[in-house]
Amino acid sequence: MVEWTDEERAAISDIFSKLDYDEVGQKCLSRCLIVYPWTQRYFGAFGNLYNAEAIMNNPLIAKHGTTVLRGLERALNNMDDIKNTYAELSVLHSEKLHVDPDNFKLLSDCLTIVIAAKMGTTFTPEYQASFQKFLSVVVSALGKQYH
Amino acid sequence: MSLSAKEKVIVKDFFEKVSTRSDEIGAEALARLIVVYPQTKSYFAHWKDLSPKGAPVRKHGITVMGGVYEAVSKIDDLAGGLLTLSELHAFMLRVDPVNFKILSHCILVVLSMLFAEEFTPQIHVAVDKFLALLALALSEKYR
């Protein structure tokens, strides 16, 4: 069971309250595909990913970014049992999507960087620590059902 | 993974552009390192003051960022140019190379935080590659 301090819960809630899921989702996913181009392997059906401009203007990528952020919101709303909340999602990523779980960390690093850009200096070291702890629990839960 | 000629220009131009705030970047990155990854404090146990906003952390952050800028100036031959620094890290400091990766991440977060508009995905990938190659050059003399 993951223990969360009151400060950590407050920080994570505060960060999410400032996010426009459409904006942040699109920025996060497109950044991941540009910075770590091998992650494009999972998006063969998404149309033009030929260069950075194409990726940043791709509507299917933008839509999927929103989907990812909505998924993270489920973890936010179930912080005391992310593992079970994500059991089905983990099976989906493993058995249907065949995503290498190392990629979850790459996407979460991009999300941290996009949020840092959005929040500027209000993204304090303590906020960063709380948010990265949240993301590492999410990443671990997503990898749980792989075998 | 090596830097293309275009990426070297991107890296040099970007670091030139942000050079007036390099002290701030270094201090902030090191502060985040010890707060977000507390295990890294093990390398600084000899400091009296380990507070993230304290003088020793700030001073050392500036030193580290100086090293990054030195690497930018030697971007065409990182392994050769950083030989002395590699020997320092390998034989004296003996910093586990896994920490280069997490400091790189902290630097990227700070760059994104302070230069949101400028730190585009295209610049991000070039800088990320550069920091990874820097870490590799620093690890050169380890074994």
mmCIF file of C-alpha atoms in Angstrom:
data_model
loop_
_atom_site.group_PDB
_atom_site.id
_atom_site.type_symbol
_atom_site.label_atom_id
_atom_site.label_comp_id
_atom_site.label_asym_id
_atom_site.label_seq_id
_atom_site.Cartn_x
_atom_site.Cartn_y
_atom_site.Cartn_z
ATOM 1 C CA MET A 1 0.000 0.000 0.000
ATOM 2 C CA VAL A 2 1.405 3.386 -0.939
ATOM 3 C CA GLU A 3 1.440 5.972 1.829
ATOM 4 C CA TRP A 4 0.660 9.558 0.859
ATOM 5 C CA THR A 5 1.282 12.532 3.124
ATOM 6 C CA ASP A 6 -1.262 15.348 3.219
ATOM 7 C CA GLU A 7 1.250 17.575 1.447
ATOM 8 C CA GLU A 8 1.680 15.054 -1.368
ATOM 9 C CA ARG A 9 -2.087 14.678 -1.845
ATOM 10 C CA ALA A 10 -2.504 18.457 -1.864
ATOM 11 C CA ALA A 11 0.327 18.959 -4.351
ATOM 12 C CA ILE A 12 -0.952 16.324 -6.762
ATOM 13 C CA SER A 13 -4.544 17.613 -6.581
ATOM 14 C CA ASP A 14 -3.351 21.162 -7.092
ATOM 15 C CA ILE A 15 -1.324 20.209 -10.151
ATOM 16 C CA PHE A 16 -4.248 18.354 -11.753
ATOM 17 C CA SER A 17 -6.628 21.240 -11.027
ATOM 18 C CA LYS A 18 -4.451 23.464 -13.226
ATOM 19 C CA LEU A 19 -4.407 21.128 -16.212
ATOM 20 C CA ASP A 20 -6.397 21.450 -19.404
ATOM 21 C CA TYR A 21 -6.418 17.753 -20.333
ATOM 22 C CA ASP A 22 -6.718 18.432 -24.060
ATOM 23 C CA GLU A 23 -3.764 20.845 -24.060
ATOM 24 C CA VAL A 24 -1.470 18.911 -21.744
ATOM 25 C CA GLY A 25 -2.389 15.526 -23.211
ATOM 26 C CA GLN A 26 -1.554 16.644 -26.732
ATOM 27 C CA LYS A 27 1.691 18.327 -25.683
ATOM 28 C CA CYS A 28 2.828 15.381 -23.573
ATOM 29 C CA LEU A 29 2.177 12.627 -26.093
ATOM 30 C CA SER A 30 3.556 14.542 -29.077
ATOM 31 C CA ARG A 31 6.675 15.470 -27.096
ATOM 32 C CA CYS A 32 7.195 11.797 -26.226
ATOM 33 C CA LEU A 33 6.932 10.754 -29.883
ATOM 34 C CA ILE A 34 9.425 13.465 -30.903
ATOM 35 C CA VAL A 35 11.958 13.061 -28.095
ATOM 36 C CA TYR A 36 11.793 9.242 -28.074
ATOM 37 C CA PRO A 37 10.971 8.423 -31.701
ATOM 38 C CA TRP A 38 10.962 4.660 -31.159
ATOM 39 C CA THR A 39 7.713 5.107 -29.223
ATOM 40 C CA GLN A 40 6.075 5.827 -32.580
ATOM 41 C CA ARG A 41 6.017 2.071 -33.119
ATOM 42 C CA TYR A 42 2.729 1.909 -31.205
ATOM 43 C CA PHE A 43 1.002 4.494 -33.365
ATOM 44 C CA GLY A 44 1.217 2.967 -36.841
ATOM 45 C CA ALA A 45 -2.513 3.546 -37.407
ATOM 46 C CA PHE A 46 -2.406 7.202 -36.408
ATOM 47 C CA GLY A 47 -1.528 8.707 -39.777
ATOM 48 C CA ASN A 48 1.251 11.189 -40.474
ATOM 49 C CA LEU A 49 4.038 11.084 -37.873
ATOM 50 C CA TYR A 50 6.710 11.891 -40.424
ATOM 51 C CA ASN A 51 8.261 14.869 -38.627
ATOM 52 C CA ALA A 52 7.848 16.979 -35.508
ATOM 53 C CA GLU A 53 5.398 19.405 -37.160
ATOM 54 C CA ALA A 54 3.224 16.534 -38.405
ATOM 55 C CA ILE A 55 3.191 14.954 -34.955
ATOM 56 C CA MET A 56 2.305 18.213 -33.221
ATOM 57 C CA ASN A 57 -0.584 18.844 -35.641
ATOM 58 C CA ASN A 58 -1.885 15.272 -35.722
ATOM 59 C CA PRO A 59 -5.495 15.224 -34.444
ATOM 60 C CA LEU A 60 -5.435 11.495 -33.576
ATOM 61 C CA ILE A 61 -2.395 12.029 -31.373
ATOM 62 C CA ALA A 62 -4.099 14.983 -29.703
ATOM 63 C CA LYS A 63 -7.205 12.897 -29.038
ATOM 64 C CA HIS A 64 -5.120 10.084 -27.600
ATOM 65 C CA GLY A 65 -3.273 12.523 -25.362
ATOM 66 C CA THR A 66 -6.610 13.464 -23.801
ATOM 67 C CA THR A 67 -7.390 9.756 -23.320
ATOM 68 C CA VAL A 68 -4.106 9.293 -21.445
ATOM 69 C CA LEU A 69 -4.792 12.267 -19.154
ATOM 70 C CA ARG A 70 -8.301 10.966 -18.392
ATOM 71 C CA GLY A 71 -6.650 7.676 -17.470
ATOM 72 C CA LEU A 72 -4.337 9.513 -15.057
ATOM 73 C CA GLU A 73 -7.343 11.217 -13.525
ATOM 74 C CA ARG A 74 -8.659 7.780 -12.562
ATOM 75 C CA ALA A 75 -5.485 7.230 -10.574
ATOM 76 C CA LEU A 76 -5.871 10.669 -8.979
ATOM 77 C CA ASN A 77 -9.390 9.774 -7.867
ATOM 78 C CA ASN A 78 -8.258 6.411 -6.452
ATOM 79 C CA MET A 79 -4.897 7.284 -4.974
ATOM 80 C CA ASP A 80 -5.178 4.729 -2.203
ATOM 81 C CA ASP A 81 -5.605 1.833 -4.593
ATOM 82 C CA ILE A 82 -4.028 2.683 -7.914
ATOM 83 C CA LYS A 83 -2.854 -0.904 -8.368
ATOM 84 C CA ASN A 84 -6.361 -2.356 -8.529
ATOM 85 C CA THR A 85 -7.812 0.671 -10.324
ATOM 86 C CA TYR A 86 -5.325 0.012 -13.135
ATOM 87 C CA ALA A 87 -5.567 -3.794 -13.278
ATOM 88 C CA GLU A 88 -7.625 -3.793 -16.484
ATOM 89 C CA LEU A 89 -5.537 -1.028 -18.052
ATOM 90 C CA SER A 90 -2.433 -3.042 -17.318
ATOM 91 C CA VAL A 91 -3.852 -6.105 -19.036
ATOM 92 C CA LEU A 92 -4.878 -3.915 -21.995
ATOM 93 C CA HIS A 93 -1.374 -2.443 -22.395
ATOM 94 C CA SER A 94 0.247 -5.846 -22.053
ATOM 95 C CA GLU A 95 -2.009 -8.221 -23.956
ATOM 96 C CA LYS A 96 -3.655 -6.025 -26.562
ATOM 97 C CA LEU A 97 -1.353 -3.059 -27.126
ATOM 98 C CA HIS A 98 1.937 -4.897 -26.408
ATOM 99 C CA VAL A 99 3.592 -1.768 -25.042
ATOM 100 C CA ASP A 100 7.071 -2.213 -23.563
ATOM 101 C CA PRO A 101 6.583 -1.013 -19.961
ATOM 102 C CA ASP A 102 9.830 0.988 -20.120
ATOM 103 C CA ASN A 103 7.891 3.357 -22.354
ATOM 104 C CA PHE A 104 5.591 4.355 -19.483
ATOM 105 C CA LYS A 105 8.534 6.027 -17.793
ATOM 106 C CA LEU A 106 9.412 7.925 -20.975
ATOM 107 C CA LEU A 107 5.870 9.306 -21.248
ATOM 108 C CA SER A 108 5.803 10.217 -17.561
ATOM 109 C CA ASP A 109 9.097 12.136 -17.908
ATOM 110 C CA CYS A 110 7.608 14.103 -20.804
ATOM 111 C CA LEU A 111 4.495 14.839 -18.743
ATOM 112 C CA THR A 112 6.657 16.190 -15.901
ATOM 113 C CA ILE A 113 8.457 18.463 -18.355
ATOM 114 C CA VAL A 114 5.215 19.722 -19.952
ATOM 115 C CA ILE A 115 3.776 20.494 -16.513
ATOM 116 C CA ALA A 116 6.993 22.295 -15.521
ATOM 117 C CA ALA A 117 6.574 24.493 -18.607
ATOM 118 C CA LYS A 118 2.959 25.195 -17.685
ATOM 119 C CA MET A 119 3.474 25.940 -14.003
ATOM 120 C CA GLY A 120 6.854 27.664 -14.137
ATOM 121 C CA THR A 121 8.392 28.278 -10.733
ATOM 122 C CA THR A 122 5.174 27.226 -8.959
ATOM 123 C CA PHE A 123 6.308 23.715 -9.888
ATOM 124 C CA THR A 124 8.542 23.636 -6.820
ATOM 125 C CA PRO A 125 11.011 20.835 -6.049
ATOM 126 C CA GLU A 126 8.489 19.516 -3.497
ATOM 127 C CA TYR A 127 5.705 19.526 -6.098
ATOM 128 C CA GLN A 128 8.022 17.763 -8.527
ATOM 129 C CA ALA A 129 8.842 15.114 -5.899
ATOM 130 C CA SER A 130 5.146 14.491 -5.123
ATOM 131 C CA PHE A 131 4.157 14.361 -8.774
ATOM 132 C CA GLN A 132 7.000 12.047 -9.743
ATOM 133 C CA LYS A 133 6.082 9.747 -6.845
ATOM 134 C CA PHE A 134 2.495 9.680 -8.163
ATOM 135 C CA LEU A 135 3.727 8.902 -11.686
ATOM 136 C CA SER A 136 6.026 6.136 -10.478
ATOM 137 C CA VAL A 137 3.091 4.468 -8.676
ATOM 138 C CA VAL A 138 1.053 4.778 -11.880
ATOM 139 C CA VAL A 139 3.880 3.315 -13.970
ATOM 140 C CA SER A 140 4.325 0.431 -11.557
ATOM 141 C CA ALA A 141 0.579 -0.328 -11.551
ATOM 142 C CA LEU A 142 0.477 -0.287 -15.349
ATOM 143 C CA GLY A 143 3.271 -2.832 -15.461
ATOM 144 C CA LYS A 144 1.778 -5.086 -12.790
ATOM 145 C CA GLN A 145 -0.186 -7.477 -15.029
ATOM 146 C CA TYR A 146 2.611 -8.140 -17.494
ATOM 147 C CA HIS A 147 3.851 -11.703 -17.522
ATOM 148 C CA MET B 1 22.990 7.835 -30.940
ATOM 149 C CA SER B 2 25.177 10.760 -31.946
ATOM 150 C CA LEU B 3 24.450 14.431 -32.498
ATOM 151 C CA SER B 4 23.919 15.556 -36.059
ATOM 152 C CA ALA B 5 25.532 18.805 -37.224
ATOM 153 C CA LYS B 6 22.120 20.458 -37.006
ATOM 154 C CA GLU B 7 21.581 19.237 -33.450
ATOM 155 C CA LYS B 8 25.000 20.558 -32.370
ATOM 156 C CA VAL B 9 23.951 24.001 -33.624
ATOM 157 C CA ILE B 10 20.612 23.717 -31.805
ATOM 158 C CA VAL B 11 22.377 22.796 -28.550
ATOM 159 C CA LYS B 12 25.029 25.523 -28.833
ATOM 160 C CA ASP B 13 22.472 28.189 -29.759
ATOM 161 C CA PHE B 14 20.080 27.237 -26.966
ATOM 162 C CA PHE B 15 22.722 27.161 -24.243
ATOM 163 C CA GLU B 16 24.086 30.479 -25.517
ATOM 164 C CA LYS B 17 20.601 31.964 -25.317
ATOM 165 C CA VAL B 18 20.082 30.868 -21.696
ATOM 166 C CA SER B 19 23.659 31.522 -20.558
ATOM 167 C CA THR B 20 22.772 34.653 -18.540
ATOM 168 C CA ARG B 21 20.742 32.411 -16.214
ATOM 169 C CA SER B 22 23.142 29.484 -16.106
ATOM 170 C CA ASP B 23 23.836 29.912 -12.367
ATOM 171 C CA GLU B 24 20.119 29.799 -11.643
ATOM 172 C CA ILE B 25 19.664 26.718 -13.813
ATOM 173 C CA GLY B 26 22.499 24.885 -12.057
ATOM 174 C CA ALA B 27 21.378 25.801 -8.536
ATOM 175 C CA GLU B 28 17.755 24.882 -9.253
ATOM 176 C CA ALA B 29 18.689 21.568 -10.930
ATOM 177 C CA LEU B 30 20.858 20.447 -8.026
ATOM 178 C CA ALA B 31 18.207 21.512 -5.487
ATOM 179 C CA ARG B 32 15.674 19.378 -7.326
ATOM 180 C CA LEU B 33 18.093 16.460 -7.486
ATOM 181 C CA ILE B 34 18.404 16.238 -3.716
ATOM 182 C CA VAL B 35 14.708 16.888 -3.022
ATOM 183 C CA VAL B 36 13.214 14.611 -5.681
ATOM 184 C CA TYR B 37 15.913 11.910 -5.383
ATOM 185 C CA PRO B 38 16.976 12.016 -1.711
ATOM 186 C CA GLN B 39 19.363 9.096 -2.170
ATOM 187 C CA THR B 40 21.692 11.498 -4.020
ATOM 188 C CA LYS B 41 22.346 13.286 -0.729
ATOM 189 C CA SER B 42 24.669 10.401 0.085
ATOM 190 C CA TYR B 43 27.321 12.122 -2.046
ATOM 191 C CA PHE B 44 27.108 15.303 0.005
ATOM 192 C CA ALA B 45 27.132 13.919 3.522
ATOM 193 C CA HIS B 46 30.235 15.996 4.239
ATOM 194 C CA TRP B 47 28.336 19.264 3.794
ATOM 195 C CA LYS B 48 27.014 20.930 6.929
ATOM 196 C CA ASP B 49 24.059 22.448 5.109
ATOM 197 C CA LEU B 50 22.089 20.191 2.760
ATOM 198 C CA SER B 51 19.073 22.460 2.417
ATOM 199 C CA PRO B 52 18.046 22.838 -1.231
ATOM 200 C CA LYS B 53 18.131 26.641 -1.053
ATOM 201 C CA GLY B 54 21.311 26.761 1.020
ATOM 202 C CA ALA B 55 24.686 28.101 -0.057
ATOM 203 C CA PRO B 56 26.573 24.777 -0.575
ATOM 204 C CA VAL B 57 23.888 23.368 -2.898
ATOM 205 C CA ARG B 58 23.699 26.626 -4.855
ATOM 206 C CA LYS B 59 27.476 26.883 -5.193
ATOM 207 C CA HIS B 60 27.798 23.289 -6.338
ATOM 208 C CA GLY B 61 24.926 23.648 -8.790
ATOM 209 C CA ILE B 62 26.834 26.538 -10.363
ATOM 210 C CA THR B 63 29.978 24.382 -10.557
ATOM 211 C CA VAL B 64 28.104 21.541 -12.219
ATOM 212 C CA MET B 65 26.483 23.890 -14.745
ATOM 213 C CA GLY B 66 29.942 25.260 -15.507
ATOM 214 C CA GLY B 67 30.903 21.714 -16.450
ATOM 215 C CA VAL B 68 27.875 21.453 -18.742
ATOM 216 C CA TYR B 69 28.913 24.661 -20.511
ATOM 217 C CA GLU B 70 32.455 23.358 -20.851
ATOM 218 C CA ALA B 71 30.985 20.278 -22.514
ATOM 219 C CA VAL B 72 28.971 22.505 -24.904
ATOM 220 C CA SER B 73 32.225 24.174 -25.985
ATOM 221 C CA LYS B 74 33.735 20.722 -26.610
ATOM 222 C CA ILE B 75 30.674 19.296 -28.322
ATOM 223 C CA ASP B 76 32.709 18.023 -31.272
ATOM 224 C CA ASP B 77 34.792 15.728 -29.059
ATOM 225 C CA LEU B 78 33.113 15.115 -25.729
ATOM 226 C CA ALA B 79 35.134 12.041 -24.760
ATOM 227 C CA GLY B 80 38.438 13.771 -25.437
ATOM 228 C CA GLY B 81 37.409 17.149 -24.084
ATOM 229 C CA LEU B 82 36.009 15.789 -20.812
ATOM 230 C CA LEU B 83 38.853 13.376 -20.029
ATOM 231 C CA THR B 84 39.968 15.207 -16.892
ATOM 232 C CA LEU B 85 36.412 15.513 -15.607
ATOM 233 C CA SER B 86 35.876 11.837 -16.301
ATOM 234 C CA GLU B 87 38.968 10.933 -14.297
ATOM 235 C CA LEU B 88 37.725 13.125 -11.458
ATOM 236 C CA HIS B 89 34.325 11.412 -11.382
ATOM 237 C CA ALA B 90 35.764 7.913 -11.856
ATOM 238 C CA PHE B 91 38.657 7.881 -9.423
ATOM 239 C CA MET B 92 37.923 10.565 -6.888
ATOM 240 C CA LEU B 93 34.198 11.237 -6.693
ATOM 241 C CA ARG B 94 33.068 7.764 -7.768
ATOM 242 C CA VAL B 95 29.552 8.944 -8.524
ATOM 243 C CA ASP B 96 27.444 6.039 -9.738
ATOM 244 C CA PRO B 97 26.692 6.846 -13.400
ATOM 245 C CA VAL B 98 22.969 6.233 -12.869
ATOM 246 C CA ASN B 99 22.966 9.637 -11.177
ATOM 247 C CA PHE B 100 24.061 11.392 -14.382
ATOM 248 C CA LYS B 101 20.760 10.342 -15.888
ATOM 249 C CA ILE B 102 18.651 11.694 -13.062
ATOM 250 C CA LEU B 103 20.570 14.971 -12.924
ATOM 251 C CA SER B 104 20.030 15.299 -16.683
ATOM 252 C CA HIS B 105 16.291 14.877 -16.095
ATOM 253 C CA CYS B 106 16.377 17.603 -13.427
ATOM 254 C CA ILE B 107 18.222 19.931 -15.816
ATOM 255 C CA LEU B 108 15.563 19.318 -18.479
ATOM 256 C CA VAL B 109 12.750 20.055 -15.995
ATOM 257 C CA VAL B 110 14.431 23.331 -14.979
ATOM 258 C CA LEU B 111 15.016 24.362 -18.608
ATOM 259 C CA SER B 112 11.339 23.652 -19.351
ATOM 260 C CA MET B 113 10.263 25.555 -16.242
ATOM 261 C CA LEU B 114 12.337 28.659 -16.911
ATOM 262 C CA PHE B 115 12.129 28.720 -20.717
ATOM 263 C CA ALA B 116 8.688 27.268 -21.473
ATOM 264 C CA GLU B 117 8.329 28.958 -24.870
ATOM 265 C CA GLU B 118 11.847 28.247 -26.078
ATOM 266 C CA PHE B 119 12.150 24.645 -24.865
ATOM 267 C CA THR B 120 10.272 23.118 -27.782
ATOM 268 C CA PRO B 121 10.173 19.337 -28.386
ATOM 269 C CA GLN B 122 12.821 19.762 -31.110
ATOM 270 C CA ILE B 123 15.203 21.528 -28.736
ATOM 271 C CA HIS B 124 14.311 19.050 -25.973
ATOM 272 C CA VAL B 125 15.404 16.040 -28.025
ATOM 273 C CA ALA B 126 18.726 17.671 -29.028
ATOM 274 C CA VAL B 127 19.523 18.711 -25.442
ATOM 275 C CA ASP B 128 18.464 15.291 -24.092
ATOM 276 C CA LYS B 129 20.815 13.573 -26.550
ATOM 277 C CA PHE B 130 23.614 15.993 -25.674
ATOM 278 C CA LEU B 131 23.234 15.362 -21.925
ATOM 279 C CA ALA B 132 23.202 11.599 -22.533
ATOM 280 C CA LEU B 133 26.430 11.862 -24.554
ATOM 281 C CA LEU B 134 27.903 14.096 -21.860
ATOM 282 C CA ALA B 135 27.104 11.414 -19.272
ATOM 283 C CA LEU B 136 28.700 8.796 -21.480
ATOM 284 C CA ALA B 137 31.871 10.872 -21.826
ATOM 285 C CA LEU B 138 31.949 11.358 -18.039
ATOM 286 C CA SER B 139 31.732 7.587 -17.589
ATOM 287 C CA GLU B 140 34.617 6.977 -20.002
ATOM 288 C CA LYS B 141 37.311 6.334 -17.366
ATOM 289 C CA TYR B 142 35.156 4.350 -14.929
ATOM 290 C CA ARG B 143 36.369 0.920 -15.969
#
